[in-house]
């Protein structure tokens, strides 16, 4: 540590830090545009010029290393004059369109111009014009004349997203930020460029001209999509979600969110929303009141139980549902006498784990790993924010190895990528286990061949200090999932690596934790989807898109005497008998347990649309009609408190319950079916209904394959 003097205060800061870092530590604000704490230093805006004693001219705070005894003045006449001069140059070509700019009200240039800008301009020549560019459905580059060339967007693409999609061409007044050869911006993290743009050059295309920022109420929430549990600020106007931006949480999502977290809100305001209960009569859908719909469901369940037994009434629940909804769905079915409840819709094997499968480490630890083996995950698309953290680890020298069934671009340097048919992944891991056994002098639990590729992975995992074996969605959904996990756990034990599942959905860990699984006499999701049920309750589930059986699931449910769909959207209409409109995450309170087992609660940010009701209330009332005891909860907090018996509290799933091991023998025979894995913009009903996300290159690629 070295000591400098900053505006008369002594500040201790690590050697190699910049003056800007010292100012941050001291709580002193230095105006800036190009500097961002998560990006490399460019020092090209010059707004952060400060007065450093013994220096002949002002120096950029972001790029001036501290030295012992340095004396810095950020508010001296010399510093202020330099900053005002820079502001004058920045405003020379800036268009005077603040009244119609989407960035108005939250614009760094606008804010700093108040303190450092002049009341008039000495520049009389014509302002330059930069023509707009079309870079895709998410980012608007209509007003690039506003750009001040801070290059934050360029550095974000290179350093965080891993893809340099934007760059600066030409020089001087002809300089422009653009894609090259007319390409679009297709990164799954691209929306973050909007947030870090300090002016209104990059704005949200779906949000464009729809509201002024000062009209928006800002409310905290949690993403309902992948297992990161990204923290969100949901911005609301007139009881309608208008925009979603990140809420900084260094331990979870840092200051970033994925595009599906940002733009899926479009589905909330779409024409496909279900706004009142509906019952199918004579093949026609009729809107009814809640009392009629719930009594119809309750009477139907009682009749089917009497005729066929309670276990023929089952619940298929989504891992995107909240902890409270899953707990009440399980409690409802168990209290009714049925053990048939399951969330493992895309699974091909239904072995019970010894505990709650989870990431095996903390999310923040992913950034500091030195050795990583990822099996069965398209990491960049399945878990964009986890990929971003591992990308940072790669920049620090981490060696990442992958086993996948197709060539994938992870936008990071890989030490090795083994492209192997998913059917024989167990054998591929057995080969690595054999190579580890050879090099560590122990006997592997399975017979394999220590190929050159396996030896390279084994040698890598046996080196380094911080190591992880990460099992992706395709492993969790694999027909030999328990065998893959068992071999991976052995490799982890021998190499000192943590072993964990990346986990598919916002609440996969939570679904295991509350026990939303069939008991001994109950039917698994695979059985329920192929015709085992006489009555099915579908909570946030669209079987055709959310299950391993796909379109065949519709046929399996057609044989049921009653199918009840609880959904925010008009879905499953071809085979359902009752549609009950339930609130999406923005219209209800609840909690999600992310991949590391962190429980994060949130509140409703808008009122339910139409006759929509929170799912936990619907399940509670249905339980009352079915005379299920112990279901008189008044709030989601009451439900969360009742989960204490399952090892869940308001902050986390109990650590002694988190366990990635399975009992049973290892089976190396090839799997007969490919694991079902949702593509990035087909993961759940919300992203499937976001118009802008469905126009992206990733979504179009899936649509072309389907066609």
mmCIF file of C-alpha atoms in Angstrom, residues 148-337:
data_model
loop_
_atom_site.group_PDB
_atom_site.id
_atom_site.type_symbol
_atom_site.label_atom_id
_atom_site.label_comp_id
_atom_site.label_asym_id
_atom_site.label_seq_id
_atom_site.Cartn_x
_atom_site.Cartn_y
_atom_site.Cartn_z
ATOM 1 C CA UNK A 148 -18.659 11.006 -27.869
ATOM 2 C CA UNK A 149 -16.340 8.101 -28.761
ATOM 3 C CA UNK A 150 -15.783 6.905 -25.208
ATOM 4 C CA UNK A 151 -15.518 3.341 -26.676
ATOM 5 C CA UNK A 152 -17.229 1.791 -23.660
ATOM 6 C CA UNK A 153 -19.422 -0.287 -26.012
ATOM 7 C CA UNK A 154 -16.381 -1.482 -27.982
ATOM 8 C CA UNK A 155 -14.502 -2.498 -24.840
ATOM 9 C CA UNK A 156 -17.577 -4.173 -23.387
ATOM 10 C CA UNK A 157 -17.856 -6.390 -26.455
ATOM 11 C CA UNK A 158 -14.183 -7.324 -26.400
ATOM 12 C CA UNK A 159 -13.719 -7.757 -22.678
ATOM 13 C CA UNK A 160 -17.059 -8.827 -21.179
ATOM 14 C CA UNK A 161 -19.189 -10.293 -23.969
ATOM 15 C CA UNK A 162 -16.094 -11.763 -25.625
ATOM 16 C CA UNK A 163 -17.098 -10.634 -29.130
ATOM 17 C CA UNK A 164 -15.887 -7.451 -30.774
ATOM 18 C CA UNK A 165 -19.057 -6.565 -32.657
ATOM 19 C CA UNK A 166 -18.574 -2.792 -32.551
ATOM 20 C CA UNK A 167 -15.446 -0.858 -33.407
ATOM 21 C CA UNK A 168 -14.349 2.671 -34.244
ATOM 22 C CA UNK A 169 -13.539 3.404 -37.853
ATOM 23 C CA UNK A 170 -11.854 6.504 -39.372
ATOM 24 C CA UNK A 171 -10.246 9.307 -37.393
ATOM 25 C CA UNK A 172 -10.899 12.815 -36.126
ATOM 26 C CA UNK A 173 -14.317 14.246 -36.902
ATOM 27 C CA UNK A 174 -14.949 11.319 -39.260
ATOM 28 C CA UNK A 175 -14.638 8.732 -36.491
ATOM 29 C CA UNK A 176 -17.686 6.471 -36.076
ATOM 30 C CA UNK A 177 -18.690 3.548 -33.883
ATOM 31 C CA UNK A 178 -20.127 0.853 -36.126
ATOM 32 C CA UNK A 179 -20.318 -2.798 -36.926
ATOM 33 C CA UNK A 180 -18.345 -3.843 -39.940
ATOM 34 C CA UNK A 181 -19.703 -5.074 -43.270
ATOM 35 C CA UNK A 182 -23.224 -4.239 -42.130
ATOM 36 C CA UNK A 183 -23.420 -6.932 -39.469
ATOM 37 C CA UNK A 184 -25.840 -6.894 -36.544
ATOM 38 C CA UNK A 185 -25.012 -6.987 -32.829
ATOM 39 C CA UNK A 186 -25.887 -10.535 -31.793
ATOM 40 C CA UNK A 187 -24.277 -11.009 -28.387
ATOM 41 C CA UNK A 188 -26.533 -12.456 -25.706
ATOM 42 C CA UNK A 189 -25.285 -9.654 -23.400
ATOM 43 C CA UNK A 190 -25.643 -6.824 -25.916
ATOM 44 C CA UNK A 191 -28.215 -4.831 -23.946
ATOM 45 C CA UNK A 192 -25.574 -3.897 -21.396
ATOM 46 C CA UNK A 193 -24.078 -1.594 -24.036
ATOM 47 C CA UNK A 194 -27.201 0.543 -23.631
ATOM 48 C CA UNK A 195 -26.590 0.868 -19.889
ATOM 49 C CA UNK A 196 -22.940 1.815 -20.141
ATOM 50 C CA UNK A 197 -23.357 4.324 -22.987
ATOM 51 C CA UNK A 198 -22.929 7.688 -21.205
ATOM 52 C CA UNK A 199 -24.985 9.551 -23.817
ATOM 53 C CA UNK A 200 -28.033 8.699 -25.939
ATOM 54 C CA UNK A 201 -26.144 7.113 -28.833
ATOM 55 C CA UNK A 202 -27.101 3.513 -27.962
ATOM 56 C CA UNK A 203 -30.666 3.140 -26.711
ATOM 57 C CA UNK A 204 -33.177 0.338 -26.277
ATOM 58 C CA UNK A 205 -35.076 -0.280 -29.497
ATOM 59 C CA UNK A 206 -38.153 -1.861 -27.810
ATOM 60 C CA UNK A 207 -38.316 0.997 -25.258
ATOM 61 C CA UNK A 208 -37.622 3.774 -27.772
ATOM 62 C CA UNK A 209 -39.872 6.837 -27.365
ATOM 63 C CA UNK A 210 -42.289 5.001 -25.066
ATOM 64 C CA UNK A 211 -41.677 6.946 -21.838
ATOM 65 C CA UNK A 212 -39.509 9.576 -20.204
ATOM 66 C CA UNK A 213 -37.167 8.275 -17.556
ATOM 67 C CA UNK A 214 -38.497 10.597 -14.846
ATOM 68 C CA UNK A 215 -41.994 9.178 -15.365
ATOM 69 C CA UNK A 216 -40.878 5.683 -14.397
ATOM 70 C CA UNK A 217 -41.151 4.114 -10.959
ATOM 71 C CA UNK A 218 -38.169 1.894 -10.142
ATOM 72 C CA UNK A 219 -38.715 -1.356 -8.255
ATOM 73 C CA UNK A 220 -36.383 -4.214 -7.363
ATOM 74 C CA UNK A 221 -36.936 -7.755 -8.630
ATOM 75 C CA UNK A 222 -35.179 -11.001 -9.586
ATOM 76 C CA UNK A 223 -34.912 -12.611 -13.019
ATOM 77 C CA UNK A 224 -37.229 -15.619 -13.542
ATOM 78 C CA UNK A 225 -35.199 -17.150 -16.372
ATOM 79 C CA UNK A 226 -31.828 -18.891 -15.911
ATOM 80 C CA UNK A 227 -30.231 -19.969 -12.649
ATOM 81 C CA UNK A 228 -28.072 -16.876 -12.071
ATOM 82 C CA UNK A 229 -30.859 -15.089 -10.208
ATOM 83 C CA UNK A 230 -29.850 -11.751 -11.736
ATOM 84 C CA UNK A 231 -31.014 -8.764 -9.690
ATOM 85 C CA UNK A 232 -33.225 -6.370 -11.662
ATOM 86 C CA UNK A 233 -34.693 -2.894 -11.536
ATOM 87 C CA UNK A 234 -38.133 -3.058 -13.167
ATOM 88 C CA UNK A 235 -39.309 0.338 -14.364
ATOM 89 C CA UNK A 236 -43.045 0.951 -14.404
ATOM 90 C CA UNK A 237 -45.419 3.549 -15.796
ATOM 91 C CA UNK A 238 -49.220 3.484 -15.496
ATOM 92 C CA UNK A 239 -49.144 -0.022 -14.004
ATOM 93 C CA UNK A 240 -47.229 -1.357 -17.000
ATOM 94 C CA UNK A 241 -43.645 -2.627 -17.154
ATOM 95 C CA UNK A 242 -41.785 -0.361 -19.546
ATOM 96 C CA UNK A 243 -38.146 -1.321 -19.089
ATOM 97 C CA UNK A 244 -35.865 -3.701 -17.161
ATOM 98 C CA UNK A 245 -32.273 -2.816 -16.203
ATOM 99 C CA UNK A 246 -29.702 -4.413 -13.881
ATOM 100 C CA UNK A 247 -29.497 -3.881 -10.136
ATOM 101 C CA UNK A 248 -25.856 -4.197 -9.142
ATOM 102 C CA UNK A 249 -25.054 -7.185 -6.946
ATOM 103 C CA UNK A 250 -21.376 -8.080 -7.097
ATOM 104 C CA UNK A 251 -21.952 -11.577 -5.676
ATOM 105 C CA UNK A 252 -24.546 -12.542 -8.286
ATOM 106 C CA UNK A 253 -24.735 -10.625 -11.568
ATOM 107 C CA UNK A 254 -22.231 -7.807 -10.923
ATOM 108 C CA UNK A 255 -23.709 -4.911 -12.916
ATOM 109 C CA UNK A 256 -24.786 -6.941 -15.972
ATOM 110 C CA UNK A 257 -27.881 -8.838 -17.096
ATOM 111 C CA UNK A 258 -28.496 -11.073 -20.094
ATOM 112 C CA UNK A 259 -30.682 -9.879 -22.959
ATOM 113 C CA UNK A 260 -33.457 -12.315 -22.050
ATOM 114 C CA UNK A 261 -33.571 -10.793 -18.557
ATOM 115 C CA UNK A 262 -33.780 -7.318 -20.097
ATOM 116 C CA UNK A 263 -36.241 -7.738 -22.972
ATOM 117 C CA UNK A 264 -38.561 -10.606 -21.977
ATOM 118 C CA UNK A 265 -40.884 -8.045 -20.325
ATOM 119 C CA UNK A 266 -42.475 -7.502 -23.762
ATOM 120 C CA UNK A 267 -44.470 -10.688 -23.161
ATOM 121 C CA UNK A 268 -46.111 -9.133 -20.095
ATOM 122 C CA UNK A 269 -47.897 -6.549 -22.215
ATOM 123 C CA UNK A 270 -48.643 -8.825 -25.177
ATOM 124 C CA UNK A 271 -51.928 -9.925 -26.691
ATOM 125 C CA UNK A 272 -51.331 -13.491 -25.495
ATOM 126 C CA UNK A 273 -51.958 -12.651 -21.826
ATOM 127 C CA UNK A 274 -54.738 -14.639 -20.160
ATOM 128 C CA UNK A 275 -56.889 -12.223 -18.151
ATOM 129 C CA UNK A 276 -59.838 -14.273 -16.869
ATOM 130 C CA UNK A 277 -60.558 -17.922 -15.932
ATOM 131 C CA UNK A 278 -61.887 -19.991 -18.819
ATOM 132 C CA UNK A 279 -63.613 -23.365 -19.092
ATOM 133 C CA UNK A 280 -63.976 -25.389 -22.276
ATOM 134 C CA UNK A 281 -67.583 -26.377 -22.916
ATOM 135 C CA UNK A 282 -68.519 -28.258 -26.070
ATOM 136 C CA UNK A 283 -65.168 -27.425 -27.566
ATOM 137 C CA UNK A 284 -65.702 -23.682 -27.007
ATOM 138 C CA UNK A 285 -63.847 -21.566 -24.477
ATOM 139 C CA UNK A 286 -66.032 -19.513 -22.136
ATOM 140 C CA UNK A 287 -64.881 -16.932 -19.602
ATOM 141 C CA UNK A 288 -66.165 -17.619 -16.073
ATOM 142 C CA UNK A 289 -65.622 -16.195 -12.608
ATOM 143 C CA UNK A 290 -62.988 -17.571 -10.240
ATOM 144 C CA UNK A 291 -65.468 -19.311 -7.939
ATOM 145 C CA UNK A 292 -66.999 -21.256 -10.807
ATOM 146 C CA UNK A 293 -63.625 -22.238 -12.257
ATOM 147 C CA UNK A 294 -62.114 -23.389 -8.944
ATOM 148 C CA UNK A 295 -65.224 -25.339 -7.917
ATOM 149 C CA UNK A 296 -65.204 -27.023 -11.324
ATOM 150 C CA UNK A 297 -61.562 -28.047 -10.808
ATOM 151 C CA UNK A 298 -62.097 -29.205 -7.218
ATOM 152 C CA UNK A 299 -65.178 -31.273 -8.077
ATOM 153 C CA UNK A 300 -63.408 -32.820 -11.055
ATOM 154 C CA UNK A 301 -60.372 -33.783 -8.930
ATOM 155 C CA UNK A 302 -62.584 -35.339 -6.268
ATOM 156 C CA UNK A 303 -64.502 -37.356 -8.859
ATOM 157 C CA UNK A 304 -61.346 -38.631 -10.554
ATOM 158 C CA UNK A 305 -59.810 -39.541 -7.193
ATOM 159 C CA UNK A 306 -62.915 -41.552 -6.326
ATOM 160 C CA UNK A 307 -62.913 -43.337 -9.692
ATOM 161 C CA UNK A 308 -59.215 -43.925 -10.330
ATOM 162 C CA UNK A 309 -57.241 -43.186 -7.159
ATOM 163 C CA UNK A 310 -55.437 -40.055 -5.961
ATOM 164 C CA UNK A 311 -52.137 -40.770 -7.740
ATOM 165 C CA UNK A 312 -53.832 -40.470 -11.136
ATOM 166 C CA UNK A 313 -54.215 -36.784 -10.289
ATOM 167 C CA UNK A 314 -50.793 -35.188 -10.799
ATOM 168 C CA UNK A 315 -49.080 -31.822 -11.028
ATOM 169 C CA UNK A 316 -46.455 -30.880 -13.575
ATOM 170 C CA UNK A 317 -44.756 -27.761 -12.243
ATOM 171 C CA UNK A 318 -42.219 -25.443 -13.835
ATOM 172 C CA UNK A 319 -38.803 -24.789 -12.258
ATOM 173 C CA UNK A 320 -39.431 -21.145 -13.232
ATOM 174 C CA UNK A 321 -42.201 -21.012 -10.598
ATOM 175 C CA UNK A 322 -41.415 -19.484 -7.208
ATOM 176 C CA UNK A 323 -40.460 -21.416 -4.095
ATOM 177 C CA UNK A 324 -43.823 -20.571 -2.585
ATOM 178 C CA UNK A 325 -45.762 -21.805 -5.621
ATOM 179 C CA UNK A 326 -43.794 -25.053 -5.776
ATOM 180 C CA UNK A 327 -44.161 -25.672 -2.041
ATOM 181 C CA UNK A 328 -47.926 -25.119 -2.174
ATOM 182 C CA UNK A 329 -48.327 -27.271 -5.299
ATOM 183 C CA UNK A 330 -46.514 -30.128 -3.572
ATOM 184 C CA UNK A 331 -48.453 -29.599 -0.324
ATOM 185 C CA UNK A 332 -51.742 -29.506 -2.245
ATOM 186 C CA UNK A 333 -51.059 -32.766 -4.078
ATOM 187 C CA UNK A 334 -49.730 -34.567 -1.001
ATOM 188 C CA UNK A 335 -52.629 -33.348 1.128
ATOM 189 C CA UNK A 336 -55.024 -34.546 -1.564
ATOM 190 C CA UNK A 337 -53.411 -37.973 -1.347
#
